[in-house]
Amino acid sequence: MNITGQDLILACSAIGAGLAVIAGIGPGIGQGIAAGHGAAAVGRNPGAQGQIMSTMLLGQAVAETTGLYGLLIAMLLLFVKPLVG
Amino acid sequence: MNNAVLLASADDIDFMIHGLFSYELFGQTVWITTSHVCIAIVMMVLIILAIIANRKMAKATEVPDTLQNVIEIVVEFLDGIVKGSMGWSAPKFRNYIGTIFLFILLSNISGIFGLRPPTADYGTTFALGVITFSLIHINQFRYNSLKQIWTDMCSPLPPWLPIWLPINLISEIAVPISLSLRLFANVLSGTVMMALVYGLLKAIAYVWPAALHVYFDLFSGAIQTYVFCMLTMTYISQQMGEEPIKQQN
């Protein structure tokens, strides 16, 4: 079986995609911290649950962005294949 | 180039955008894609709902019945979130925010009805991001003096030392890009995941994908809709500042 240059690029793209989604670790930790502090805040002040919830979700969604950039890079490598000439 | 290399040679996985037909416009080939059709369907549903709601509210009663109740809940919810995060400028923006909220929400949950969500196309979300960007800057120039804008742009350093100006400009330009990419990537990840489930696990994909639909389409879609509208409102109301003391009506 011959491995052409294009095959090599595809294989390396797949590895690169796998590495790119490691970016998901950061948002995971960040969202967990946000959720933990949100739970603590509700415990201290149950009356403000609605506002705490929306603030927490907003912060988590913003924190999620970096992970989604990693996902996008993986998608680009796998499906758009910018490196294959 | 075939996709079989990358998708474990399962060839009925399909979550791409397809062109339906193309035409020439000023020497450019313009494609009408499945996203356009899905947007048209979403907007048709919205328009029909709006007409029904309008008919219903034209003969509204003191004690609301079912449909009137639902309409009132939706409108009060939208007004509530706009009021909560925009304060005095809420009346100016609740039409726009309500519209994009309903549009993005319906687009995101259209995955349940078998459509490919239009928001999983970067064209759609980038257009929404550009609208937000224009609104932010139109209101920035309307409610701030040029001197104030310059001071904001040079912000951590004094205005006569514009070293931070390029960095602040980049962060302004990053706003619509990150807004649109966030929505796009969230919806796209759900779409890809569902396509993989239905494509690769075709033999056993009965009933239980419903739970995934609830998460990816309903929960994630609703959260992202809320986040997009919240961020739009936050950015706009940041530029509008405090309530003007002397209201000219």
mmCIF file of C-alpha atoms in Angstrom:
data_model
loop_
_atom_site.group_PDB
_atom_site.id
_atom_site.type_symbol
_atom_site.label_atom_id
_atom_site.label_comp_id
_atom_site.label_asym_id
_atom_site.label_seq_id
_atom_site.Cartn_x
_atom_site.Cartn_y
_atom_site.Cartn_z
ATOM 1 C CA MET A 1 0.000 0.000 0.000
ATOM 2 C CA ASN A 2 1.403 3.308 -1.063
ATOM 3 C CA ILE A 3 0.997 6.304 1.165
ATOM 4 C CA THR A 4 0.738 9.389 -0.958
ATOM 5 C CA GLY A 5 1.430 12.877 0.291
ATOM 6 C CA GLN A 6 -2.270 13.597 0.375
ATOM 7 C CA ASP A 7 -2.967 10.604 2.587
ATOM 8 C CA LEU A 8 -0.281 11.785 4.955
ATOM 9 C CA ILE A 9 -1.799 15.240 5.099
ATOM 10 C CA LEU A 10 -5.242 13.737 5.817
ATOM 11 C CA ALA A 11 -3.873 11.566 8.592
ATOM 12 C CA CYS A 12 -2.039 14.478 10.145
ATOM 13 C CA SER A 13 -5.195 16.602 9.838
ATOM 14 C CA ALA A 14 -7.090 13.976 11.808
ATOM 15 C CA ILE A 15 -4.404 14.000 14.521
ATOM 16 C CA GLY A 16 -4.471 17.793 14.521
ATOM 17 C CA ALA A 17 -8.250 17.759 14.899
ATOM 18 C CA GLY A 18 -7.904 15.464 17.876
ATOM 19 C CA LEU A 19 -5.346 17.779 19.428
ATOM 20 C CA ALA A 20 -7.506 20.846 18.732
ATOM 21 C CA VAL A 21 -10.472 19.574 20.720
ATOM 22 C CA ILE A 22 -8.231 19.278 23.802
ATOM 23 C CA ALA A 23 -9.136 22.952 24.066
ATOM 24 C CA GLY A 24 -12.337 21.653 25.656
ATOM 25 C CA ILE A 25 -10.517 21.076 28.957
ATOM 26 C CA GLY A 26 -10.274 24.778 29.758
ATOM 27 C CA PRO A 27 -13.950 25.688 29.359
ATOM 28 C CA GLY A 28 -14.878 22.511 31.224
ATOM 29 C CA ILE A 29 -12.911 23.614 34.275
ATOM 30 C CA GLY A 30 -14.120 27.195 33.947
ATOM 31 C CA GLN A 31 -17.773 26.252 33.632
ATOM 32 C CA GLY A 32 -17.459 23.927 36.582
ATOM 33 C CA ILE A 33 -16.026 26.698 38.722
ATOM 34 C CA ALA A 34 -18.789 29.057 37.604
ATOM 35 C CA ALA A 35 -21.477 26.473 38.365
ATOM 36 C CA GLY A 36 -19.946 25.724 41.783
ATOM 37 C CA HIS A 37 -19.892 29.368 42.746
ATOM 38 C CA GLY A 38 -23.419 29.744 41.396
ATOM 39 C CA ALA A 39 -24.597 26.903 43.623
ATOM 40 C CA ALA A 40 -22.825 28.468 46.616
ATOM 41 C CA ALA A 41 -24.439 31.822 45.849
ATOM 42 C CA VAL A 42 -27.912 30.243 45.690
ATOM 43 C CA GLY A 43 -27.171 28.541 49.009
ATOM 44 C CA ARG A 44 -26.354 31.872 50.628
ATOM 45 C CA ASN A 45 -29.174 33.809 49.018
ATOM 46 C CA PRO A 46 -31.962 31.581 47.662
ATOM 47 C CA GLY A 47 -34.113 34.604 46.864
ATOM 48 C CA ALA A 48 -31.780 35.744 44.093
ATOM 49 C CA GLN A 49 -31.832 32.424 42.289
ATOM 50 C CA GLY A 50 -33.151 33.755 38.996
ATOM 51 C CA GLN A 51 -30.541 36.434 38.646
ATOM 52 C CA ILE A 52 -27.692 34.168 39.751
ATOM 53 C CA MET A 53 -28.825 31.598 37.209
ATOM 54 C CA SER A 54 -28.854 34.012 34.294
ATOM 55 C CA THR A 55 -25.518 35.567 35.246
ATOM 56 C CA MET A 56 -23.979 32.126 35.591
ATOM 57 C CA LEU A 57 -25.299 30.941 32.232
ATOM 58 C CA LEU A 58 -24.049 34.098 30.540
ATOM 59 C CA GLY A 59 -20.583 33.732 32.029
ATOM 60 C CA GLN A 60 -20.448 30.072 31.162
ATOM 61 C CA ALA A 61 -21.460 30.738 27.586
ATOM 62 C CA VAL A 62 -18.714 33.320 27.223
ATOM 63 C CA ALA A 63 -16.183 30.963 28.796
ATOM 64 C CA GLU A 64 -17.282 28.268 26.395
ATOM 65 C CA THR A 65 -16.145 30.264 23.398
ATOM 66 C CA THR A 66 -12.506 29.197 23.529
ATOM 67 C CA GLY A 67 -13.498 25.549 23.559
ATOM 68 C CA LEU A 68 -15.753 26.135 20.593
ATOM 69 C CA TYR A 69 -12.865 27.706 18.703
ATOM 70 C CA GLY A 70 -10.960 24.461 19.210
ATOM 71 C CA LEU A 71 -13.988 22.539 17.950
ATOM 72 C CA LEU A 72 -14.190 24.787 14.883
ATOM 73 C CA ILE A 73 -10.529 24.195 14.084
ATOM 74 C CA ALA A 74 -11.152 20.460 14.332
ATOM 75 C CA MET A 75 -14.176 20.754 12.030
ATOM 76 C CA LEU A 76 -12.205 22.789 9.520
ATOM 77 C CA LEU A 77 -9.368 20.263 9.521
ATOM 78 C CA LEU A 78 -11.720 17.313 9.089
ATOM 79 C CA PHE A 79 -14.313 18.587 6.662
ATOM 80 C CA VAL A 80 -13.007 21.635 4.832
ATOM 81 C CA LYS A 81 -9.470 20.221 4.558
ATOM 82 C CA PRO A 82 -7.610 23.494 4.034
ATOM 83 C CA LEU A 83 -4.216 21.742 3.980
ATOM 84 C CA VAL A 84 -5.025 19.489 1.026
ATOM 85 C CA GLY A 85 -3.913 21.534 -1.940
ATOM 86 C CA MET B 1 -11.500 13.557 -2.551
ATOM 87 C CA ASN B 2 -14.082 11.402 -0.886
ATOM 88 C CA ASN B 3 -15.409 11.719 2.604
ATOM 89 C CA ALA B 4 -15.203 7.993 3.143
ATOM 90 C CA VAL B 5 -11.628 8.305 4.351
ATOM 91 C CA LEU B 6 -12.620 10.449 7.262
ATOM 92 C CA LEU B 7 -16.031 9.198 8.276
ATOM 93 C CA ALA B 8 -15.224 5.506 8.719
ATOM 94 C CA SER B 9 -16.650 4.881 5.247
ATOM 95 C CA ALA B 10 -20.219 5.411 6.375
ATOM 96 C CA ASP B 11 -21.483 7.307 3.385
ATOM 97 C CA ASP B 12 -24.958 8.268 4.557
ATOM 98 C CA ILE B 13 -23.765 10.757 7.164
ATOM 99 C CA ASP B 14 -24.876 14.122 5.970
ATOM 100 C CA PHE B 15 -24.770 17.398 7.807
ATOM 101 C CA MET B 16 -23.352 19.618 5.124
ATOM 102 C CA ILE B 17 -25.054 22.509 3.411
ATOM 103 C CA HIS B 18 -26.130 21.630 -0.106
ATOM 104 C CA GLY B 19 -26.582 23.982 -3.008
ATOM 105 C CA LEU B 20 -29.980 23.660 -4.641
ATOM 106 C CA PHE B 21 -29.525 25.854 -7.692
ATOM 107 C CA SER B 22 -27.244 28.666 -8.728
ATOM 108 C CA TYR B 23 -27.513 31.792 -10.798
ATOM 109 C CA GLU B 24 -25.135 34.399 -12.090
ATOM 110 C CA LEU B 25 -25.154 37.827 -10.458
ATOM 111 C CA PHE B 26 -22.625 40.438 -11.638
ATOM 112 C CA GLY B 27 -20.276 37.677 -12.750
ATOM 113 C CA GLN B 28 -20.493 35.861 -9.426
ATOM 114 C CA THR B 29 -22.137 32.501 -9.006
ATOM 115 C CA VAL B 30 -24.696 32.748 -6.215
ATOM 116 C CA TRP B 31 -26.031 29.545 -4.726
ATOM 117 C CA ILE B 32 -29.412 29.077 -3.152
ATOM 118 C CA THR B 33 -28.666 26.539 -0.448
ATOM 119 C CA THR B 34 -30.622 24.409 1.977
ATOM 120 C CA SER B 35 -29.967 27.071 4.618
ATOM 121 C CA HIS B 36 -31.980 29.586 2.606
ATOM 122 C CA VAL B 37 -34.873 27.153 2.367
ATOM 123 C CA CYS B 38 -34.743 26.441 6.097
ATOM 124 C CA ILE B 39 -34.656 30.161 6.885
ATOM 125 C CA ALA B 40 -37.643 30.648 4.605
ATOM 126 C CA ILE B 41 -39.534 27.894 6.412
ATOM 127 C CA VAL B 42 -38.641 29.332 9.837
ATOM 128 C CA MET B 43 -39.723 32.807 8.782
ATOM 129 C CA MET B 44 -42.931 31.478 7.277
ATOM 130 C CA VAL B 45 -43.788 29.762 10.563
ATOM 131 C CA LEU B 46 -42.958 32.958 12.455
ATOM 132 C CA ILE B 47 -45.111 35.063 10.145
ATOM 133 C CA ILE B 48 -48.042 32.666 10.426
ATOM 134 C CA LEU B 49 -47.699 32.654 14.226
ATOM 135 C CA ALA B 50 -47.546 36.440 14.206
ATOM 136 C CA ILE B 51 -50.681 36.705 12.088
ATOM 137 C CA ILE B 52 -52.532 34.287 14.345
ATOM 138 C CA ALA B 53 -51.368 36.184 17.440
ATOM 139 C CA ASN B 54 -52.385 39.482 15.873
ATOM 140 C CA ARG B 55 -55.872 38.197 15.016
ATOM 141 C CA LYS B 56 -56.197 36.823 18.508
ATOM 142 C CA MET B 57 -55.070 39.959 20.301
ATOM 143 C CA ALA B 58 -57.336 42.140 18.158
ATOM 144 C CA LYS B 59 -60.270 40.637 20.025
ATOM 145 C CA ALA B 60 -58.528 40.145 23.355
ATOM 146 C CA THR B 61 -60.691 39.494 26.371
ATOM 147 C CA GLU B 62 -60.388 40.576 29.990
ATOM 148 C CA VAL B 63 -59.950 37.004 31.143
ATOM 149 C CA PRO B 64 -57.452 35.454 28.691
ATOM 150 C CA ASP B 65 -58.100 32.050 27.205
ATOM 151 C CA THR B 66 -55.389 29.548 26.287
ATOM 152 C CA LEU B 67 -53.880 31.101 23.169
ATOM 153 C CA GLN B 68 -54.042 34.632 24.498
ATOM 154 C CA ASN B 69 -52.342 33.414 27.669
ATOM 155 C CA VAL B 70 -49.486 31.903 25.695
ATOM 156 C CA ILE B 71 -49.025 35.075 23.632
ATOM 157 C CA GLU B 72 -49.028 37.219 26.753
ATOM 158 C CA ILE B 73 -46.481 34.969 28.469
ATOM 159 C CA VAL B 74 -44.129 35.151 25.484
ATOM 160 C CA VAL B 75 -44.399 38.919 25.128
ATOM 161 C CA GLU B 76 -44.041 39.516 28.859
ATOM 162 C CA PHE B 77 -40.985 37.258 29.008
ATOM 163 C CA LEU B 78 -39.302 39.075 26.106
ATOM 164 C CA ASP B 79 -40.154 42.482 27.556
ATOM 165 C CA GLY B 80 -38.868 41.292 30.930
ATOM 166 C CA ILE B 81 -35.429 40.247 29.743
ATOM 167 C CA VAL B 82 -35.002 43.422 27.682
ATOM 168 C CA LYS B 83 -36.127 45.571 30.599
ATOM 169 C CA GLY B 84 -33.869 43.703 32.996
ATOM 170 C CA SER B 85 -30.674 44.244 31.075
ATOM 171 C CA MET B 86 -31.221 47.503 29.191
ATOM 172 C CA GLY B 87 -33.016 49.639 31.729
ATOM 173 C CA TRP B 88 -34.129 53.007 30.377
ATOM 174 C CA SER B 89 -33.335 52.173 26.746
ATOM 175 C CA ALA B 90 -35.479 49.041 26.751
ATOM 176 C CA PRO B 91 -38.472 50.505 24.822
ATOM 177 C CA LYS B 92 -36.212 51.350 21.877
ATOM 178 C CA PHE B 93 -34.915 47.815 21.492
ATOM 179 C CA ARG B 94 -37.557 45.384 22.609
ATOM 180 C CA ASN B 95 -38.947 44.955 19.096
ATOM 181 C CA TYR B 96 -35.560 44.093 17.663
ATOM 182 C CA ILE B 97 -34.474 41.870 20.528
ATOM 183 C CA GLY B 98 -37.829 40.092 20.569
ATOM 184 C CA THR B 99 -37.600 39.458 16.849
ATOM 185 C CA ILE B 100 -34.092 38.020 16.850
ATOM 186 C CA PHE B 101 -34.901 36.024 19.997
ATOM 187 C CA LEU B 102 -37.842 34.317 18.336
ATOM 188 C CA PHE B 103 -35.956 33.862 15.078
ATOM 189 C CA ILE B 104 -32.853 32.309 16.643
ATOM 190 C CA LEU B 105 -34.924 30.177 19.002
ATOM 191 C CA LEU B 106 -37.042 28.773 16.200
ATOM 192 C CA SER B 107 -33.972 28.281 14.028
ATOM 193 C CA ASN B 108 -32.152 26.398 16.759
ATOM 194 C CA ILE B 109 -35.013 24.099 17.630
ATOM 195 C CA SER B 110 -35.872 23.435 14.000
ATOM 196 C CA GLY B 111 -33.422 20.513 14.245
ATOM 197 C CA ILE B 112 -36.172 18.650 16.060
ATOM 198 C CA PHE B 113 -38.433 18.942 13.048
ATOM 199 C CA GLY B 114 -35.852 17.454 10.732
ATOM 200 C CA LEU B 115 -34.529 20.647 9.236
ATOM 201 C CA ARG B 116 -30.857 21.487 9.248
ATOM 202 C CA PRO B 117 -30.817 24.455 11.655
ATOM 203 C CA PRO B 118 -30.194 27.657 9.650
ATOM 204 C CA THR B 119 -28.012 28.941 12.504
ATOM 205 C CA ALA B 120 -25.587 26.078 11.784
ATOM 206 C CA ASP B 121 -24.575 28.091 8.710
ATOM 207 C CA TYR B 122 -21.956 30.730 9.386
ATOM 208 C CA GLY B 123 -23.622 33.041 6.878
ATOM 209 C CA THR B 124 -26.712 33.356 9.054
ATOM 210 C CA THR B 125 -24.968 33.932 12.354
ATOM 211 C CA PHE B 126 -22.403 36.284 10.858
ATOM 212 C CA ALA B 127 -25.234 38.413 9.486
ATOM 213 C CA LEU B 128 -26.739 38.537 12.988
ATOM 214 C CA GLY B 129 -23.333 39.447 14.420
ATOM 215 C CA VAL B 130 -22.890 42.250 11.903
ATOM 216 C CA ILE B 131 -26.315 43.663 12.785
ATOM 217 C CA THR B 132 -25.308 43.674 16.456
ATOM 218 C CA PHE B 133 -21.977 45.313 15.582
ATOM 219 C CA SER B 134 -23.718 48.074 13.616
ATOM 220 C CA LEU B 135 -26.220 48.654 16.410
ATOM 221 C CA ILE B 136 -23.410 48.917 18.978
ATOM 222 C CA HIS B 137 -21.520 51.502 16.982
ATOM 223 C CA ILE B 138 -24.496 53.499 15.760
ATOM 224 C CA ASN B 139 -25.541 53.914 19.378
ATOM 225 C CA GLN B 140 -21.977 54.636 20.433
ATOM 226 C CA PHE B 141 -21.829 57.581 18.063
ATOM 227 C CA ARG B 142 -25.329 58.709 18.886
ATOM 228 C CA TYR B 143 -24.984 58.792 22.668
ATOM 229 C CA ASN B 144 -21.320 59.698 23.169
ATOM 230 C CA SER B 145 -19.297 62.703 22.124
ATOM 231 C CA LEU B 146 -16.331 62.121 19.836
ATOM 232 C CA LYS B 147 -13.955 63.105 22.636
ATOM 233 C CA GLN B 148 -15.465 60.515 24.912
ATOM 234 C CA ILE B 149 -15.218 57.816 22.242
ATOM 235 C CA TRP B 150 -11.549 58.685 21.713
ATOM 236 C CA THR B 151 -10.920 58.501 25.468
ATOM 237 C CA ASP B 152 -12.667 55.120 25.606
ATOM 238 C CA MET B 153 -10.621 53.856 22.695
ATOM 239 C CA CYS B 154 -7.329 54.773 24.391
ATOM 240 C CA SER B 155 -8.817 53.550 27.599
ATOM 241 C CA PRO B 156 -6.257 52.345 30.162
ATOM 242 C CA LEU B 157 -3.814 55.050 29.107
ATOM 243 C CA PRO B 158 -4.535 58.793 28.911
ATOM 244 C CA PRO B 159 -6.090 60.069 25.646
ATOM 245 C CA TRP B 160 -2.921 61.793 24.437
ATOM 246 C CA LEU B 161 -1.061 58.468 24.352
ATOM 247 C CA PRO B 162 -2.952 56.208 21.926
ATOM 248 C CA ILE B 163 -0.745 53.138 22.280
ATOM 249 C CA TRP B 164 -3.688 50.933 23.244
ATOM 250 C CA LEU B 165 -5.801 52.150 20.358
ATOM 251 C CA PRO B 166 -5.008 49.231 18.005
ATOM 252 C CA ILE B 167 -5.644 46.677 20.741
ATOM 253 C CA ASN B 168 -8.980 48.258 21.591
ATOM 254 C CA LEU B 169 -9.893 48.369 17.908
ATOM 255 C CA ILE B 170 -9.125 44.657 17.596
ATOM 256 C CA SER B 171 -11.301 43.904 20.612
ATOM 257 C CA GLU B 172 -14.143 45.889 19.022
ATOM 258 C CA ILE B 173 -13.824 43.904 15.806
ATOM 259 C CA ALA B 174 -13.663 40.641 17.755
ATOM 260 C CA VAL B 175 -17.130 41.254 19.224
ATOM 261 C CA PRO B 176 -19.263 40.283 16.206
ATOM 262 C CA ILE B 177 -16.904 37.473 15.255
ATOM 263 C CA SER B 178 -16.979 35.854 18.673
ATOM 264 C CA LEU B 179 -20.749 36.403 19.007
ATOM 265 C CA SER B 180 -21.486 34.759 15.680
ATOM 266 C CA LEU B 181 -18.927 31.967 16.058
ATOM 267 C CA ARG B 182 -20.315 31.061 19.478
ATOM 268 C CA LEU B 183 -23.837 30.589 18.194
ATOM 269 C CA PHE B 184 -22.645 28.883 15.014
ATOM 270 C CA ALA B 185 -20.308 26.432 16.726
ATOM 271 C CA ASN B 186 -22.846 25.477 19.375
ATOM 272 C CA VAL B 187 -25.579 24.699 16.894
ATOM 273 C CA LEU B 188 -23.151 23.049 14.485
ATOM 274 C CA SER B 189 -21.779 20.768 17.193
ATOM 275 C CA GLY B 190 -25.311 19.604 17.973
ATOM 276 C CA THR B 191 -26.053 19.048 14.295
ATOM 277 C CA VAL B 192 -22.851 17.072 13.746
ATOM 278 C CA MET B 193 -23.471 14.983 16.832
ATOM 279 C CA MET B 194 -27.000 14.094 15.753
ATOM 280 C CA ALA B 195 -25.808 13.296 12.237
ATOM 281 C CA LEU B 196 -23.156 10.987 13.628
ATOM 282 C CA VAL B 197 -25.679 9.246 15.863
ATOM 283 C CA TYR B 198 -28.114 8.717 13.027
ATOM 284 C CA GLY B 199 -25.419 7.848 10.501
ATOM 285 C CA LEU B 200 -23.111 5.550 12.432
ATOM 286 C CA LEU B 201 -25.548 3.963 14.884
ATOM 287 C CA LYS B 202 -28.313 3.575 12.342
ATOM 288 C CA ALA B 203 -29.121 0.051 13.495
ATOM 289 C CA ILE B 204 -29.870 0.997 17.092
ATOM 290 C CA ALA B 205 -30.870 4.641 16.784
ATOM 291 C CA TYR B 206 -34.450 4.273 17.961
ATOM 292 C CA VAL B 207 -36.185 6.335 20.664
ATOM 293 C CA TRP B 208 -33.093 7.151 22.735
ATOM 294 C CA PRO B 209 -31.802 9.868 20.361
ATOM 295 C CA ALA B 210 -34.833 11.809 21.576
ATOM 296 C CA ALA B 211 -32.908 12.537 24.778
ATOM 297 C CA LEU B 212 -30.017 13.896 22.725
ATOM 298 C CA HIS B 213 -32.465 16.006 20.737
ATOM 299 C CA VAL B 214 -33.784 17.480 23.962
ATOM 300 C CA TYR B 215 -30.270 18.429 25.028
ATOM 301 C CA PHE B 216 -28.745 19.576 21.738
ATOM 302 C CA ASP B 217 -31.756 21.188 20.132
ATOM 303 C CA LEU B 218 -33.985 22.382 22.960
ATOM 304 C CA PHE B 219 -31.666 23.069 25.908
ATOM 305 C CA SER B 220 -28.541 24.156 24.078
ATOM 306 C CA GLY B 221 -30.530 26.058 21.491
ATOM 307 C CA ALA B 222 -32.531 27.966 24.090
ATOM 308 C CA ILE B 223 -29.415 28.778 26.161
ATOM 309 C CA GLN B 224 -27.532 30.043 23.121
ATOM 310 C CA THR B 225 -30.492 32.144 22.023
ATOM 311 C CA TYR B 226 -30.650 33.697 25.472
ATOM 312 C CA VAL B 227 -26.902 34.287 25.505
ATOM 313 C CA PHE B 228 -26.853 35.895 22.070
ATOM 314 C CA CYS B 229 -29.664 38.286 22.991
ATOM 315 C CA MET B 230 -28.191 38.996 26.440
ATOM 316 C CA LEU B 231 -24.769 39.835 25.007
ATOM 317 C CA THR B 232 -26.281 41.994 22.284
ATOM 318 C CA MET B 233 -28.260 43.920 24.882
ATOM 319 C CA THR B 234 -25.276 44.218 27.218
ATOM 320 C CA TYR B 235 -22.996 45.548 24.498
ATOM 321 C CA ILE B 236 -25.580 48.041 23.277
ATOM 322 C CA SER B 237 -26.522 49.319 26.713
ATOM 323 C CA GLN B 238 -22.837 49.703 27.592
ATOM 324 C CA GLN B 239 -22.580 52.264 24.816
ATOM 325 C CA MET B 240 -25.776 54.072 25.760
ATOM 326 C CA GLY B 241 -24.651 54.872 29.292
ATOM 327 C CA GLU B 242 -26.768 56.566 31.914
ATOM 328 C CA GLU B 243 -30.238 57.864 31.329
ATOM 329 C CA PRO B 244 -30.111 61.422 29.983
ATOM 330 C CA ILE B 245 -31.390 63.812 32.660
ATOM 331 C CA LYS B 246 -33.420 65.988 30.317
ATOM 332 C CA GLN B 247 -35.654 63.776 28.206
ATOM 333 C CA GLN B 248 -36.776 65.561 25.066
ATOM 334 C CA ASN B 249 -40.053 64.126 23.962
#
